[in-house]
Short mmCIF file of C-alpha atoms in Angstrom, two decimals:
data_model
loop_
_atom_site.label_atom_id
_atom_site.label_comp_id
_atom_site.label_asym_id
_atom_site.label_seq_id
_atom_site.Cartn_x
_atom_site.Cartn_y
_atom_site.Cartn_z
CA MET O 1 6.16 9.37 -43.41
CA THR O 2 5.76 6.16 -45.44
CA GLY O 3 8.17 3.86 -46.87
CA HIS O 4 11.18 1.90 -45.30
CA LEU O 5 12.41 4.62 -43.06
CA GLY O 6 9.09 5.84 -41.86
CA SER O 7 9.15 4.17 -38.58
CA TYR O 8 12.77 5.30 -37.88
CA ALA O 9 11.76 8.94 -38.80
CA THR O 10 9.00 8.53 -36.11
CA LEU O 11 11.32 7.27 -33.47
CA GLY O 12 13.67 10.05 -34.27
CA LEU O 13 11.01 12.58 -33.81
CA LEU O 14 10.07 11.20 -30.43
CA LEU O 15 13.66 11.03 -29.23
CA ILE O 16 14.19 14.67 -30.27
CA ALA O 17 10.90 15.57 -28.56
CA SER O 18 11.87 13.71 -25.38
CA VAL O 19 15.51 15.66 -25.34
CA VAL O 20 13.77 19.07 -25.88
CA PHE O 21 11.37 18.27 -23.01
CA PHE O 22 14.05 17.23 -20.65
CA VAL O 23 16.17 20.31 -21.42
CA VAL O 24 13.15 22.70 -21.00
CA ALA O 25 12.15 21.09 -17.68
CA PHE O 26 15.48 21.33 -16.23
CA THR O 27 16.03 24.87 -17.54
CA ALA O 28 12.51 25.95 -16.08
CA ASN O 29 13.63 24.28 -12.78
CA ARG O 30 16.82 26.13 -12.55
CA VAL O 31 15.11 29.49 -13.58
CA LEU O 32 12.43 29.17 -10.86
CA ARG O 33 14.09 27.76 -8.00
CA PRO O 34 15.04 30.01 -5.31
CA ALA O 35 18.82 31.05 -5.30
CA ARG O 36 19.81 30.03 -1.83
CA PRO O 37 17.26 27.40 -0.65
CA ALA O 38 18.66 26.42 2.68
CA ASP O 39 19.97 29.84 4.25
CA PRO O 40 19.39 28.73 8.03
CA PRO O 41 21.78 25.89 9.11
CA ALA O 42 18.89 24.16 10.56
CA LYS O 43 17.35 23.35 7.41
CA ARG O 44 20.46 21.16 6.66
CA ALA O 45 19.97 18.97 9.71
CA SER O 46 18.46 15.51 9.34
CA TYR O 47 15.33 14.89 11.32
CA GLU O 48 13.03 11.71 11.98
CA CYS O 49 9.58 12.49 11.44
CA GLY O 50 10.02 16.16 12.63
CA LEU O 51 11.90 15.28 15.64
CA ASP O 52 15.49 15.41 16.51
CA PRO O 53 17.59 12.32 15.61
CA VAL O 54 18.43 10.00 18.41
CA GLY O 55 21.23 7.73 18.68
CA ALA O 56 24.12 6.92 16.18
CA ASP O 57 23.98 7.06 12.45
CA TRP O 58 24.71 3.39 12.02
CA ALA O 59 22.43 0.84 13.29
CA GLN O 60 22.80 -2.90 12.96
CA MET O 61 19.82 -5.08 11.37
CA GLN O 62 18.79 -8.49 12.64
CA ILE O 63 19.36 -11.22 9.91
CA ARG O 64 15.76 -12.53 10.56
CA TYR O 65 14.22 -9.75 8.52
CA PHE O 66 16.24 -10.91 5.48
CA VAL O 67 15.41 -14.47 6.07
CA TYR O 68 11.71 -13.70 6.14
CA ALA O 69 11.92 -11.51 3.11
CA TYR O 70 14.06 -14.34 1.31
CA LEU O 71 11.44 -16.91 2.18
CA TYR O 72 8.35 -14.49 1.02
CA VAL O 73 10.25 -14.14 -2.46
CA LEU O 74 10.95 -18.04 -2.52
CA PHE O 75 7.22 -18.70 -2.17
CA ALA O 76 6.04 -15.89 -4.30
CA VAL O 77 8.25 -17.57 -7.26
CA GLU O 78 6.71 -20.77 -6.32
CA ALA O 79 3.23 -19.09 -6.82
CA VAL O 80 4.28 -17.66 -10.17
CA PHE O 81 5.28 -20.92 -11.43
CA LEU O 82 2.19 -22.74 -10.07
CA PHE O 83 -0.28 -20.65 -11.79
CA PRO O 84 0.49 -21.09 -15.36
CA TRP O 85 0.93 -24.82 -14.62
CA ALA O 86 -2.46 -24.94 -13.13
CA VAL O 87 -3.90 -23.14 -16.27
CA VAL O 88 -2.49 -25.52 -18.93
CA PHE O 89 -2.82 -28.66 -16.66
CA ASP O 90 -6.22 -29.83 -18.27
CA ARG O 91 -5.17 -29.18 -21.91
CA PRO O 92 -4.37 -32.50 -24.00
CA GLY O 93 -0.64 -33.61 -23.94
CA PHE O 94 -0.17 -32.54 -20.34
CA GLY O 95 -0.18 -35.85 -18.59
CA LEU O 96 1.65 -37.62 -15.94
CA VAL O 97 5.04 -36.22 -16.88
CA THR O 98 3.86 -32.69 -16.04
CA VAL O 99 2.42 -33.96 -12.76
CA ALA O 100 5.76 -35.60 -12.12
CA GLU O 101 7.75 -32.05 -12.69
CA MET O 102 5.46 -30.14 -10.61
CA ALA O 103 5.65 -32.90 -7.64
CA VAL O 104 9.56 -32.64 -7.91
CA PHE O 105 9.21 -28.70 -8.10
CA VAL O 106 6.95 -28.57 -5.03
CA GLY O 107 8.83 -31.30 -3.13
CA VAL O 108 12.14 -29.31 -3.40
CA LEU O 109 10.44 -26.38 -1.94
CA ALA O 110 8.84 -28.46 0.55
CA LEU O 111 12.33 -29.80 1.65
CA GLY O 112 13.60 -26.03 1.94
CA ILE O 113 10.68 -25.07 4.26
CA LEU O 114 11.14 -28.16 6.07
CA TYR O 115 14.82 -27.49 6.69
CA ALA O 116 14.09 -23.89 7.86
CA TRP O 117 11.34 -25.33 10.31
CA ARG O 118 14.02 -27.81 11.77
CA LYS O 119 16.60 -25.26 12.18
CA ASP O 120 14.25 -22.82 13.73
CA ILE O 121 14.56 -20.33 11.31
CA LEU O 122 11.10 -19.44 11.22
CA ARG O 123 10.78 -18.95 15.06
CA TRP O 124 10.45 -15.46 15.88
CA THR O 125 12.56 -14.88 19.23
#
């Protein structure tokens, strides 16, 4: 497979092989599975860790879980931006402008955490 279309032929063979594998796997699954896998009605009932379910099927979540998850994502993104900056900081050409940009970035995040702290969002009640 040389020439201009060699790489496309390789890609085509890979796609054909993946489709054949998919069809063979699902056909084998259909042939080998039991004909009626859920005969007893109890097998269709939902359970919680092997116990009968307790309570209604709809439960209200508290917003504080989402707030903590959001704050975690926010500061994880901050860390993602800080590491590359710390790696290239000592290279020539990154002077006071780079420090000022990072100070503005960290300052905005600090204002956000200060706002959350002042509104008692971070207090677990």
